[in-house]
Coordinates of C-alpha atoms and ligand atoms in Angstrom, one line a residue:
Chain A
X5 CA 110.9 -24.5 -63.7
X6 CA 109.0 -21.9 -62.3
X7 CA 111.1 -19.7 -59.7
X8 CA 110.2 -20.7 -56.4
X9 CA 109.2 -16.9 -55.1
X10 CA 107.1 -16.0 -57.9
X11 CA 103.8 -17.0 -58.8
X12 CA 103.6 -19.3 -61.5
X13 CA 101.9 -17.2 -64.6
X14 CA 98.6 -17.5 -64.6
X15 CA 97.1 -18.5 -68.1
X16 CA 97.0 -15.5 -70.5
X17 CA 94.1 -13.4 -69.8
X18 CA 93.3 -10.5 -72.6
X19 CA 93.7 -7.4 -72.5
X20 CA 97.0 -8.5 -71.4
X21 CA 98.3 -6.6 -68.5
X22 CA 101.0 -4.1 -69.6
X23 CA 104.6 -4.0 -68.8
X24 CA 104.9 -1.5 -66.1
X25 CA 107.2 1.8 -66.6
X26 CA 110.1 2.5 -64.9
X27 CA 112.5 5.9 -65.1
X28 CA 114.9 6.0 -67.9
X29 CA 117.5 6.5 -65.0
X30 CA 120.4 8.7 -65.7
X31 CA 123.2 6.5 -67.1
X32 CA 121.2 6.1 -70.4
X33 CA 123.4 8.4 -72.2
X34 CA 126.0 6.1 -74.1
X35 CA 122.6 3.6 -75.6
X36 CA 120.3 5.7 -76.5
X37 CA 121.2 9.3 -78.1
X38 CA 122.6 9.0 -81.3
X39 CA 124.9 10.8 -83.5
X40 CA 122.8 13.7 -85.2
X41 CA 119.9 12.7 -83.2
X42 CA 118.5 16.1 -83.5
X43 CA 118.7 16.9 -87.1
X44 CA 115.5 16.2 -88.9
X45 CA 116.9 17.6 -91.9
X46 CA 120.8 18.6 -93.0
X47 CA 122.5 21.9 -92.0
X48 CA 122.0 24.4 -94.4
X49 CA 118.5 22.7 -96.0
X50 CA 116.3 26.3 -97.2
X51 CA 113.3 25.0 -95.8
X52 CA 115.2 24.0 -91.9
X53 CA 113.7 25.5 -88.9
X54 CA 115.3 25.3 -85.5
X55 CA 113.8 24.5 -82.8
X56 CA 115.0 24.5 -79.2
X57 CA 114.5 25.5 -75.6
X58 CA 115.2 24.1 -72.0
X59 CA 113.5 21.8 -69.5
X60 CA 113.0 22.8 -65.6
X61 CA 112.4 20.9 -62.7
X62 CA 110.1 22.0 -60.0
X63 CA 112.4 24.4 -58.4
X64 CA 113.0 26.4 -62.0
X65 CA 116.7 24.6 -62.4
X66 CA 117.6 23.1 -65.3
X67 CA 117.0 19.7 -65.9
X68 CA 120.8 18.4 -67.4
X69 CA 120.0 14.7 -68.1
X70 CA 116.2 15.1 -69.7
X71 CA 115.9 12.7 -73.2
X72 CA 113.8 13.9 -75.4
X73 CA 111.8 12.4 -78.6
X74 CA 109.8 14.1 -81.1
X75 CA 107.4 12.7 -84.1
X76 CA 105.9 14.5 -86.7
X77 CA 104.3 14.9 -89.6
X78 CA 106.1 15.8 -92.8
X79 CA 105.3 19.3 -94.7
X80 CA 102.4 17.4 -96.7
X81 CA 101.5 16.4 -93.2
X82 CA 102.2 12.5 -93.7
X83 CA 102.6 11.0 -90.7
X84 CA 104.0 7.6 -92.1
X85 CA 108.1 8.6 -91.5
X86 CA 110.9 6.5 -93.2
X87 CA 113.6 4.2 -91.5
X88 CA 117.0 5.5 -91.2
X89 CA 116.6 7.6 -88.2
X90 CA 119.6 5.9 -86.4
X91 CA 121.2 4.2 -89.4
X92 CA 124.3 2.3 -89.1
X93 CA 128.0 2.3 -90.8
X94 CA 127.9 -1.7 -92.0
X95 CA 131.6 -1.6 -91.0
X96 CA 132.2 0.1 -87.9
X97 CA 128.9 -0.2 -86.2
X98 CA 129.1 3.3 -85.7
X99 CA 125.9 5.9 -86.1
X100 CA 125.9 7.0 -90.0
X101 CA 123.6 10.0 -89.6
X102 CA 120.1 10.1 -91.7
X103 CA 120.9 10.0 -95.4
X104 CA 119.8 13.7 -96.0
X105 CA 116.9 12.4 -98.7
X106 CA 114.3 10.3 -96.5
X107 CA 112.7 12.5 -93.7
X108 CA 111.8 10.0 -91.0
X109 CA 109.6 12.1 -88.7
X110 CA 111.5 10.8 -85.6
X111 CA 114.3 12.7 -83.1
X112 CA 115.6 12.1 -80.2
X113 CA 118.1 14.6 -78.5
X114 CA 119.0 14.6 -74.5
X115 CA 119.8 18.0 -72.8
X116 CA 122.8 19.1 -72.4
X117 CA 124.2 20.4 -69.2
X118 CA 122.4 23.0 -69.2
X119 CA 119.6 21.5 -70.1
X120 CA 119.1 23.2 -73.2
X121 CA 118.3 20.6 -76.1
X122 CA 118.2 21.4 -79.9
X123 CA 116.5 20.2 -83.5
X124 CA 116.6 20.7 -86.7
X125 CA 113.4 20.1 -88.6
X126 CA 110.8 20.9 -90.9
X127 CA 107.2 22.4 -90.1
X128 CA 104.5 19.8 -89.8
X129 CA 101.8 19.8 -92.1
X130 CA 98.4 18.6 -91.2
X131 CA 98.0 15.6 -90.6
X132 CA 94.5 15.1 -91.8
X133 CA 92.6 18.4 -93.7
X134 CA 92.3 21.3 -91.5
X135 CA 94.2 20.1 -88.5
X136 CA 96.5 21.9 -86.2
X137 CA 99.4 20.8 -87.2
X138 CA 102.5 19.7 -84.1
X139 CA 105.0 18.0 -83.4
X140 CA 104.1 15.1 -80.4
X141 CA 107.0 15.1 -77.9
X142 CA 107.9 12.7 -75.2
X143 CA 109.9 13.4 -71.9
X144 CA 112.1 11.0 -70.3
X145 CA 114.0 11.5 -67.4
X146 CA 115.8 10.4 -63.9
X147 CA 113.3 11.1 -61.6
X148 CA 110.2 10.5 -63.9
X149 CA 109.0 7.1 -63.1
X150 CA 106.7 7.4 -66.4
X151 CA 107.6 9.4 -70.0
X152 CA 105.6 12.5 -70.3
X153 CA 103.3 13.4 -73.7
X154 CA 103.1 16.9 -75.0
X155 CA 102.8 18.8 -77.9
X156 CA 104.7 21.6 -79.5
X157 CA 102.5 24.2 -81.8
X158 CA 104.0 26.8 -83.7
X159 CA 102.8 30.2 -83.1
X160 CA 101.3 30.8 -86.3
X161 CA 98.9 28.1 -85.6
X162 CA 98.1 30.1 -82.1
X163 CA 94.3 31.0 -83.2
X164 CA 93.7 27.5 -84.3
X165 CA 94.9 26.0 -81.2
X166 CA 92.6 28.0 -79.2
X167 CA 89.3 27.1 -81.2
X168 CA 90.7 23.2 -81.1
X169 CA 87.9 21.6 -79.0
X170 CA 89.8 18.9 -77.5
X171 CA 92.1 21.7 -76.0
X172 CA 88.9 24.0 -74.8
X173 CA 89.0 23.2 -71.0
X174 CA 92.5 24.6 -71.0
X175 CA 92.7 28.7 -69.4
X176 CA 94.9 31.0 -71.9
X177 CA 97.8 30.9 -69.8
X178 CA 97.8 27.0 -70.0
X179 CA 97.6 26.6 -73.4
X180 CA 100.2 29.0 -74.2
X181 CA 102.5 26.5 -72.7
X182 CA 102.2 24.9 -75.7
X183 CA 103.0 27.3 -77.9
X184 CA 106.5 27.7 -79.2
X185 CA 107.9 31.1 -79.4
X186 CA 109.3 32.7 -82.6
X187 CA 112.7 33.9 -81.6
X188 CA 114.2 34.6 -85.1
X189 CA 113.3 33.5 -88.8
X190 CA 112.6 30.0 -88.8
X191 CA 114.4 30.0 -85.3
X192 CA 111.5 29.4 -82.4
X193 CA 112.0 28.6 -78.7
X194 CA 109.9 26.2 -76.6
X195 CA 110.7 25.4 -72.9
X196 CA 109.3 22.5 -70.6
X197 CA 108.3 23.1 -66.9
X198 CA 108.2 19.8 -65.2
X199 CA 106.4 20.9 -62.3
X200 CA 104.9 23.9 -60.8
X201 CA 103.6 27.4 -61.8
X202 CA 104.2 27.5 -65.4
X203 CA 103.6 24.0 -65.7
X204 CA 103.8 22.6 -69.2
X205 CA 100.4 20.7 -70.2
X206 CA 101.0 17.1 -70.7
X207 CA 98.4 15.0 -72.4
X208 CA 97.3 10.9 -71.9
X209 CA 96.1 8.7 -74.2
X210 CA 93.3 7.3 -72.5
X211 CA 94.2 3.3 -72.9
X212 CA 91.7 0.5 -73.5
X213 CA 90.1 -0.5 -70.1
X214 CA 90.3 -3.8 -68.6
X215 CA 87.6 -5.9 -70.4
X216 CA 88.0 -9.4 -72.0
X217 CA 88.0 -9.6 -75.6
X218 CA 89.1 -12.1 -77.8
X219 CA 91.2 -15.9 -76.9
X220 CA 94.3 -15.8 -75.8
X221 CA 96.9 -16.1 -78.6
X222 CA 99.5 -18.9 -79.1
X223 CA 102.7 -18.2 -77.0
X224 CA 101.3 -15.1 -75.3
X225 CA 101.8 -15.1 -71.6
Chain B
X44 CA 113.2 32.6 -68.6
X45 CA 115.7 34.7 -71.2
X46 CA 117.7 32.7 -73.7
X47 CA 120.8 33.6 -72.2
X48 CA 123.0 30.4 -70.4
X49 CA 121.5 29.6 -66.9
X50 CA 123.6 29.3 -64.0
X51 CA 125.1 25.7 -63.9
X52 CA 122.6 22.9 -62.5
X53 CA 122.6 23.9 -58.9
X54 CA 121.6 20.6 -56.8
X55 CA 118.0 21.4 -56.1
X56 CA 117.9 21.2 -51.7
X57 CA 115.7 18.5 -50.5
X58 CA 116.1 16.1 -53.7
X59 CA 119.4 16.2 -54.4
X60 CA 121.8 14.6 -55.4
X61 CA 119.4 12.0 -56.1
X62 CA 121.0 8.7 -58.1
X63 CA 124.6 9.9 -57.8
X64 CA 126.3 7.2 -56.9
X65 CA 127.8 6.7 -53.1
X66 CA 131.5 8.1 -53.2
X67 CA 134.0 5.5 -51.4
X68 CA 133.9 6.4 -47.6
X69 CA 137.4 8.2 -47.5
X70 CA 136.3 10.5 -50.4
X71 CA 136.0 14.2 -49.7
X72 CA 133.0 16.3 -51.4
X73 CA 130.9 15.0 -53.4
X74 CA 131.3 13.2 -57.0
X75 CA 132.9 14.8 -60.2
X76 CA 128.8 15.2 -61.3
X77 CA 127.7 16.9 -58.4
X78 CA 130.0 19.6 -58.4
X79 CA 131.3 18.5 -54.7
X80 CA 128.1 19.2 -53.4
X81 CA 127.8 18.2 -50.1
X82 CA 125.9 14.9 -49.5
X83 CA 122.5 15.3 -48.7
X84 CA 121.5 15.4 -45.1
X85 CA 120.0 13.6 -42.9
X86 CA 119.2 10.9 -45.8
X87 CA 116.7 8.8 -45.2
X88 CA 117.7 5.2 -43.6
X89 CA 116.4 2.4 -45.1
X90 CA 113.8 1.6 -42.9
X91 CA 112.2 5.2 -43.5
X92 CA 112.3 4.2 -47.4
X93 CA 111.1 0.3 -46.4
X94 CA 108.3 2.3 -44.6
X95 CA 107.0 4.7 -47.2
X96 CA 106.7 2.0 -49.8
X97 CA 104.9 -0.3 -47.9
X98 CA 102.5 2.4 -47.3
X99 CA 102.2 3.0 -50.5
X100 CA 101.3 -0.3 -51.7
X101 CA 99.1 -0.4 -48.7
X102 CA 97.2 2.6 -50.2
X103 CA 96.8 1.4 -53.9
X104 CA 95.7 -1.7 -52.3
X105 CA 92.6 -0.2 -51.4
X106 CA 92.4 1.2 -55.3
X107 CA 92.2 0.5 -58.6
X108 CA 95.7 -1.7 -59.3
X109 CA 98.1 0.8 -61.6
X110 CA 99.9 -0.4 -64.6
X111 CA 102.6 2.1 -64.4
X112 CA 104.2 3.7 -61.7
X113 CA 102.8 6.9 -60.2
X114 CA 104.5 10.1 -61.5
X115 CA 104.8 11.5 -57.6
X116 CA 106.5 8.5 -55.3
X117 CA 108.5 10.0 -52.6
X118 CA 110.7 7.2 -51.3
X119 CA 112.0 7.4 -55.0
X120 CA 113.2 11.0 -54.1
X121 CA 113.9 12.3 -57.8
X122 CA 110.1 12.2 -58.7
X123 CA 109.6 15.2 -56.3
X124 CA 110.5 18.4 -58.2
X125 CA 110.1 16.1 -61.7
X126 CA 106.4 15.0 -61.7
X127 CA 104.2 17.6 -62.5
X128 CA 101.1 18.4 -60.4
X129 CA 98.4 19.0 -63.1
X130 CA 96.6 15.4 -64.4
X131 CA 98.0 14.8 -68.3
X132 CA 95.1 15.9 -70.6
X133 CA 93.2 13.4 -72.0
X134 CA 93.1 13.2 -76.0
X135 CA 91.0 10.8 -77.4
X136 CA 91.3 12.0 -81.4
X137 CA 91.9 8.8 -83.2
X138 CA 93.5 10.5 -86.1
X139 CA 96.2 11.8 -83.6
X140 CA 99.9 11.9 -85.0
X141 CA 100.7 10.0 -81.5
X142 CA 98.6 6.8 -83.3
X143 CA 101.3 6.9 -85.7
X144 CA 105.0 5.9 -85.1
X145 CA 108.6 6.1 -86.1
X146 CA 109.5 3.3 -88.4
X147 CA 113.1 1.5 -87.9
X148 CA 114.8 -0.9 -90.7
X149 CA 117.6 -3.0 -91.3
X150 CA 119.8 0.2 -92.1
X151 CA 119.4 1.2 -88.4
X152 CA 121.0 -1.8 -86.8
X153 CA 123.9 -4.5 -87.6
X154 CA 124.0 -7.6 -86.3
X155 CA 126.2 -7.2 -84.2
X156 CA 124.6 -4.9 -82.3
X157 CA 122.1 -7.2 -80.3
X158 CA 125.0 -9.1 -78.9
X159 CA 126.7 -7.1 -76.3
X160 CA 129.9 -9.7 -75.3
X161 CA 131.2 -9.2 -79.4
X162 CA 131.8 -5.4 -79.0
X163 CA 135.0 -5.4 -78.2
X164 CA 138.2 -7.4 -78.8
X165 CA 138.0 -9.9 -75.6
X166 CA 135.1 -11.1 -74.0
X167 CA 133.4 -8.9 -71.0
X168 CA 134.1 -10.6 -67.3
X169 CA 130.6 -12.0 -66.0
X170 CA 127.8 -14.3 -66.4
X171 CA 126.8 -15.0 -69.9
X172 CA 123.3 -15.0 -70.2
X173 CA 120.3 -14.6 -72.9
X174 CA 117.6 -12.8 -72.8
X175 CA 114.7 -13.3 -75.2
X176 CA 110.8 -12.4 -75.4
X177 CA 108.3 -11.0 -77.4
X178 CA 107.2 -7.7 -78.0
X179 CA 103.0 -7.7 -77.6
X180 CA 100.0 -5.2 -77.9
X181 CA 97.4 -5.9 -75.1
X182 CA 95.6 -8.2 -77.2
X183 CA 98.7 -10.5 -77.4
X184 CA 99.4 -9.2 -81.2
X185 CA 103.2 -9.3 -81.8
X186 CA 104.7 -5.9 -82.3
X187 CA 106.8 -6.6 -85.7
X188 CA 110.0 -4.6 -87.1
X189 CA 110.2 -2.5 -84.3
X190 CA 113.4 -1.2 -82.5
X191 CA 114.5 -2.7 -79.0
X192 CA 117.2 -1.0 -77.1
X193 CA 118.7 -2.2 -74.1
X194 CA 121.6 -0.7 -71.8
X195 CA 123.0 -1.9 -68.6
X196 CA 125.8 -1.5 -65.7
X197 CA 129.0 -4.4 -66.4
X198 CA 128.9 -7.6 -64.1
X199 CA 130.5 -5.1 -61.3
X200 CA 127.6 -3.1 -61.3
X201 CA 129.5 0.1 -63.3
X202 CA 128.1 1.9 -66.1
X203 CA 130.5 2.9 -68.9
X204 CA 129.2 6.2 -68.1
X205 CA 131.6 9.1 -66.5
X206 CA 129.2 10.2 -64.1
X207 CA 128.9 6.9 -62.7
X208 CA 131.5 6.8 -60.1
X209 CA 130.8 3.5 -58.6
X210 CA 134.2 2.3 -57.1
X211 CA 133.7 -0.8 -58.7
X212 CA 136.0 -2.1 -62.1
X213 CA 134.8 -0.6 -65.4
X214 CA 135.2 -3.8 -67.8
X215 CA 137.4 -2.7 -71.2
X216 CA 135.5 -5.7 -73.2
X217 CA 132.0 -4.4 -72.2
X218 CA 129.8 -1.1 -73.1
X219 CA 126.5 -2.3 -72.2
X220 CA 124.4 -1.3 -74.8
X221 CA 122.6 -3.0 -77.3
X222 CA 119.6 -2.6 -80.1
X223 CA 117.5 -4.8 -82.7
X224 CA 114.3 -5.2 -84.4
X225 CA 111.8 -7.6 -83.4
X226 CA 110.8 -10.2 -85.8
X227 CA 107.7 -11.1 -87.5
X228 CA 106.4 -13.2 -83.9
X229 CA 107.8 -9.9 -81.9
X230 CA 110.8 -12.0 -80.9
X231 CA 113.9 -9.9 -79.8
X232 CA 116.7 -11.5 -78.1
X233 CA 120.0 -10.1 -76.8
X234 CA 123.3 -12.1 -75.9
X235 CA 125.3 -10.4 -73.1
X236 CA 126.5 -10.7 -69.2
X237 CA 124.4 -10.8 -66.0
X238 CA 124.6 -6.9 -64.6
X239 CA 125.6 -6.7 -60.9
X240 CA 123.5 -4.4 -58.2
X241 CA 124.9 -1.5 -57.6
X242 CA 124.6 0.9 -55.0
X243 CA 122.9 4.7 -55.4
X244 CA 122.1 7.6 -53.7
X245 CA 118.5 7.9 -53.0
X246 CA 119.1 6.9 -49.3
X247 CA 121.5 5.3 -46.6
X248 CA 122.7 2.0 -47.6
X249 CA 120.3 2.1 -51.1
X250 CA 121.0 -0.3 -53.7
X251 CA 119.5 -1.3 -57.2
X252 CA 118.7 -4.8 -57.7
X253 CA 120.5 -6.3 -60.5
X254 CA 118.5 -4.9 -64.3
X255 CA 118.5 -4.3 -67.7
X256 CA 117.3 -0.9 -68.9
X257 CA 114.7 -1.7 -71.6
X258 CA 113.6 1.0 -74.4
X259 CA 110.7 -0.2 -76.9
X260 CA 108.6 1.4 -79.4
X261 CA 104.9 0.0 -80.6
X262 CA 103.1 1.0 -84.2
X263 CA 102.2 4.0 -82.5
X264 CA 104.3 6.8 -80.8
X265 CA 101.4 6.8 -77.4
X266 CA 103.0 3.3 -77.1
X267 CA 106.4 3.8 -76.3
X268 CA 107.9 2.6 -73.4
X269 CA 111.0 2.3 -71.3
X270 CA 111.1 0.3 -69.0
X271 CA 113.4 -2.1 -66.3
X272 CA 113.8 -5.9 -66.5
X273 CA 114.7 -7.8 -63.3
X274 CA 116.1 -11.0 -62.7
X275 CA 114.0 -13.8 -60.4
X276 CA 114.7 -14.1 -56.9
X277 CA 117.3 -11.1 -56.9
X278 CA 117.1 -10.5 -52.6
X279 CA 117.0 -6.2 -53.2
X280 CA 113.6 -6.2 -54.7
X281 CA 112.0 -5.4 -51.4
X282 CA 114.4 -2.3 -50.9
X283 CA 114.4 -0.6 -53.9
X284 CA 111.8 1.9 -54.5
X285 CA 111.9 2.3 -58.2
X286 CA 110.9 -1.4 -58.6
X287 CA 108.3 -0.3 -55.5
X288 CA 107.1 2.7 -57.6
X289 CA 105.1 0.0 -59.0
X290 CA 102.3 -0.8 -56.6
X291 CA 100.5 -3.3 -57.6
X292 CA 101.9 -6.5 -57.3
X293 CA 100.7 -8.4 -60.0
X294 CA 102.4 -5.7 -62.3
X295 CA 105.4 -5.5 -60.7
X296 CA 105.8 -9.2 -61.4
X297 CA 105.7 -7.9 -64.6
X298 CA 109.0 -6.7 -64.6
X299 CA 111.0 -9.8 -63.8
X300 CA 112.3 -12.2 -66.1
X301 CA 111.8 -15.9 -66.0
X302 CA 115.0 -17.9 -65.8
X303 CA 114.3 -20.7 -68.4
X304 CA 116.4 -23.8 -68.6
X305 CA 115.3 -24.7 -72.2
X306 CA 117.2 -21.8 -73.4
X307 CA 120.3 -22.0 -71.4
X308 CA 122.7 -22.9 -74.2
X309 CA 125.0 -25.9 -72.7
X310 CA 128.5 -25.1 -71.6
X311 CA 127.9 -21.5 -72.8
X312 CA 125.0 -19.1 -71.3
X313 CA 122.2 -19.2 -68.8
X314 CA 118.6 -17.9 -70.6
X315 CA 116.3 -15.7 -69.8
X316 CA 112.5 -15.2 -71.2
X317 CA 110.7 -11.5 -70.5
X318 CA 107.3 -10.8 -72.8
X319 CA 107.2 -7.1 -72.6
X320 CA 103.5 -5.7 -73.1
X321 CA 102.5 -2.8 -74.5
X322 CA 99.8 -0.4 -74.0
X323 CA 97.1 0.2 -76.3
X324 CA 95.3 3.8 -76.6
X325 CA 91.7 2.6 -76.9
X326 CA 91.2 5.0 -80.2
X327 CA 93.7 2.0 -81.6
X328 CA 91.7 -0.7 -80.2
X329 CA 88.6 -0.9 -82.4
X330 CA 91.3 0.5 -85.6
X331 CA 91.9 -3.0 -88.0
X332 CA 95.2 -3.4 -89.6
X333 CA 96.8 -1.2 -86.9
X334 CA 98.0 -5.2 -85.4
Ligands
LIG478 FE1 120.3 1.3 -64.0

């Protein structure tokens, strides 16, 4: 029985209209992180870089209840990634931690209250031959109505960046903002400005526009 | 910006303290999470929120309907210092590692996990409801094998979160959190308890119609999305601006449930059906065997 204040759904028309967004709210915290979240790769691995910084709000304070999700590449610069990220215990239910072996490409770590986040990983390869090679980050937040794309280059890939076409409209200053900073041996720093000055450069995806394509399938509404 | 510690989180001025939740009347200072900072004042009365959102949807009525909420939507008074002011570059490299995804498998949930009343040794107080749907691309393809996570306030309207302080009961047989993997069709479904409204602090007298926190991941990672899922009929929607972030109203419909007798479960659960869409980046529209 159709609810009496909606409209009834109209019969499915393609490209089916997306779900809306809506903020990540800030009570997210006991779903969604997960134990070792952060860590790519074990404490200790030779090859482990650390990567971490802090995200600001429009009026340069911390941001303490930011979630943030990486995907990457591997060294060899397969994008493919492995299950396992937030495996299980079979008997308690309980977050098991990645198995050490299998690197699945995908973390997620919220900032603390400082909001300072941290992660353990390898460096990307890339992805296809002579790529610049990144790691693709998403920002949620309370107070962002809709997750934010950006990118995170290491600063050896600086010069390559620069002469990246798709990135060409972008002044110096702009694009350093994606740009990670070596603080240390395989220890590099990379902050996130939400809004203002030093704004951070977040990218889209253009999506597919509006235009009918094939029938509608079975049981989509 | 050194790396040394920043000064603890001061409440930025005009947008604070945002969602914290409305202390009981007779409580001085603010809430543990604010740091006693003083509540924000004048806030806004309802009708000043009722009023910016209806001019906002009277503006985008004149536009091209959005999908997604704008970044920048002052009656939802977080979004001011958090929404940048620069547009989001647009990428259209279809070898991008955002075309790609995480992957999820059975190691990374139990079974138990997508029901959220069997988490604890007694049931949770409340409504027992289900709630089931598919997981589509735009062109109706199921999204298969992919991780759903959902979290929620108890039938009181109180996270199991410290910062929420809500006077209302925290429930010892209910988290609120749940995950699984969507099947072959896209088919998720979760077992757990109707979540009450609760109030925040975004204005006088604000409170969030009753929802489900929704997190879902698509083959690629430009898919994602988290999102909110109402229930039909709830009498808040036309108060609450983070349902009214969403302009248009044929998406916002989007984001409420159906109640559907057929899978109410007799003498056990009222159900709930809620297809949840995804976007499509266009460089994976034309792309075969991305579905
Ligand atoms: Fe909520």
């Amino acid at each position: 029985m159709t609810e009496p204040t909606r409209a009834a759904p109209a019969p499915a028309a393609m490209p089916l209209g997306p779900t809306p967004s809506q903020t990540v709210g800030p009570f997210y915290g006991y779903a969604l992180p997960f134990a070792g979240g952060g860590d790519l790769v074990p404490a200790g691995h030779p090859e482990a870089l650390t990567l971490h910084g802090y995200v600001f709000d429009g009026a340069g304070e911390p941001v303490p209840d930011a979630l943030l999700e990486f995907w990457q590449a591997d060294p060899a610069g397969s994008a493919t990634g492995a299950p396992g990220s937030l495996r299980r215990d079979p008997v308690t239910g309980e977050a098991a931690g990645r198995d050490g072996v299998r690197f699945t490409g995908f973390a997620r770590i919220p900032t603390d209250a400082d909001g300072h986040w941290m992660i353990r990983t390898l460096a990307p390869g890339p992805h296809r031959p002579a790529a610049v090679p990144y790691l693709a980050l998403l920002v949620f937040a309370r107070g962002l109505l809709h997750h934010l794309y950006t990118r995170v280059h290491l600063p050896e890939h600086a010069e390559a960046l620069a002469a990246d076409p798709a990135f060409a409209a972008l002044p110096p200053e702009r694009l350093g903002t994606l740009l990670a900073v070596r603080e240390a041996e395989r220890r590099y720093r990379f902050d996130l400005r939400l809004q203002g000055e030093k704004e951070t450069v977040f990218l889209d995806f253009p999506l597919e526009p509006h235009q009918p394509v094939a029938a509608p399938v079975p049981g989509a509404r | 910006m050194t790396a040394q510690r920043p000064s603890p989180p001061a409440e930025p001025g005009s947008a604070a303290p945002y969602e914290q939740r409305v202390p009981p009347p007779d409580a001085r200072g603010g809430t543990a999470r604010n740091g006693g900072a003083p509540p924000h004042f004048p806030a806004p009365s309802q009708a000043d929120i009722d009023e910016a959102i209806g001019a906002a949807h009277a503006q985008a009525a004149h536009a091209a309907p959005l999908d997604h909420p704008p970044r920048d939507f002052p009656p939802y008074r977080s979004s001011a210092l958090r929404h940048p002011l620069a547009s989001p570059l647009p990428l259209r490299d279809p070898e991008a590692v955002e075309l790609t995804g995480p992957v999820f498998g059975v190691t990374d949930v139990t079974a138990l996990d997508s029901d959220l009343t069997r988490r604890h040794h007694a049931e949770p107080l409340g409504e027992r409801i289900t709630v089931t749907g598919r997981v589509l691309d735009r062109r109706g393809h199921p999204v298969r094998g992919q991780l759903v996570e959902v979290w929620q306030a108890n039938a009181s309207g109180r996270y199991a979160h410290q910062l929420d302080q809500h006077p209302a009961p925290l429930d010892p047989h209910f988290t609120g959190s749940g995950r699984c993997l969507t099947d072959d069709e896209g088919r998720y479904a979760f077992t757990t308890i109707k979540p009450g409204a609760y109030p925040w602090r975004n204005h006088t007298n604000a409170w969030r119609p009753a929802h489900i926190h929704f997190s879902l991941f698509g083959d690629a990672f430009a898919q994602r999305l988290v999102t909110q899922m109402y229930f039909p009929g709830d009498p808040l929607f036309p108060y609450d601006p983070i349902l009214g972030s969403v302009t248009d109203r044929a998406a916002r419909e989007r984001l409420v449930a159906d109640y559907d007798h057929e899978l109410s479960v007799p003498e056990w659960s009222l159900g709930y059906r809620w297809d949840i869409v995804l976007d499509d980046p266009a460089a994976t529209w034309c792309e075969e065997g991305r579905a």
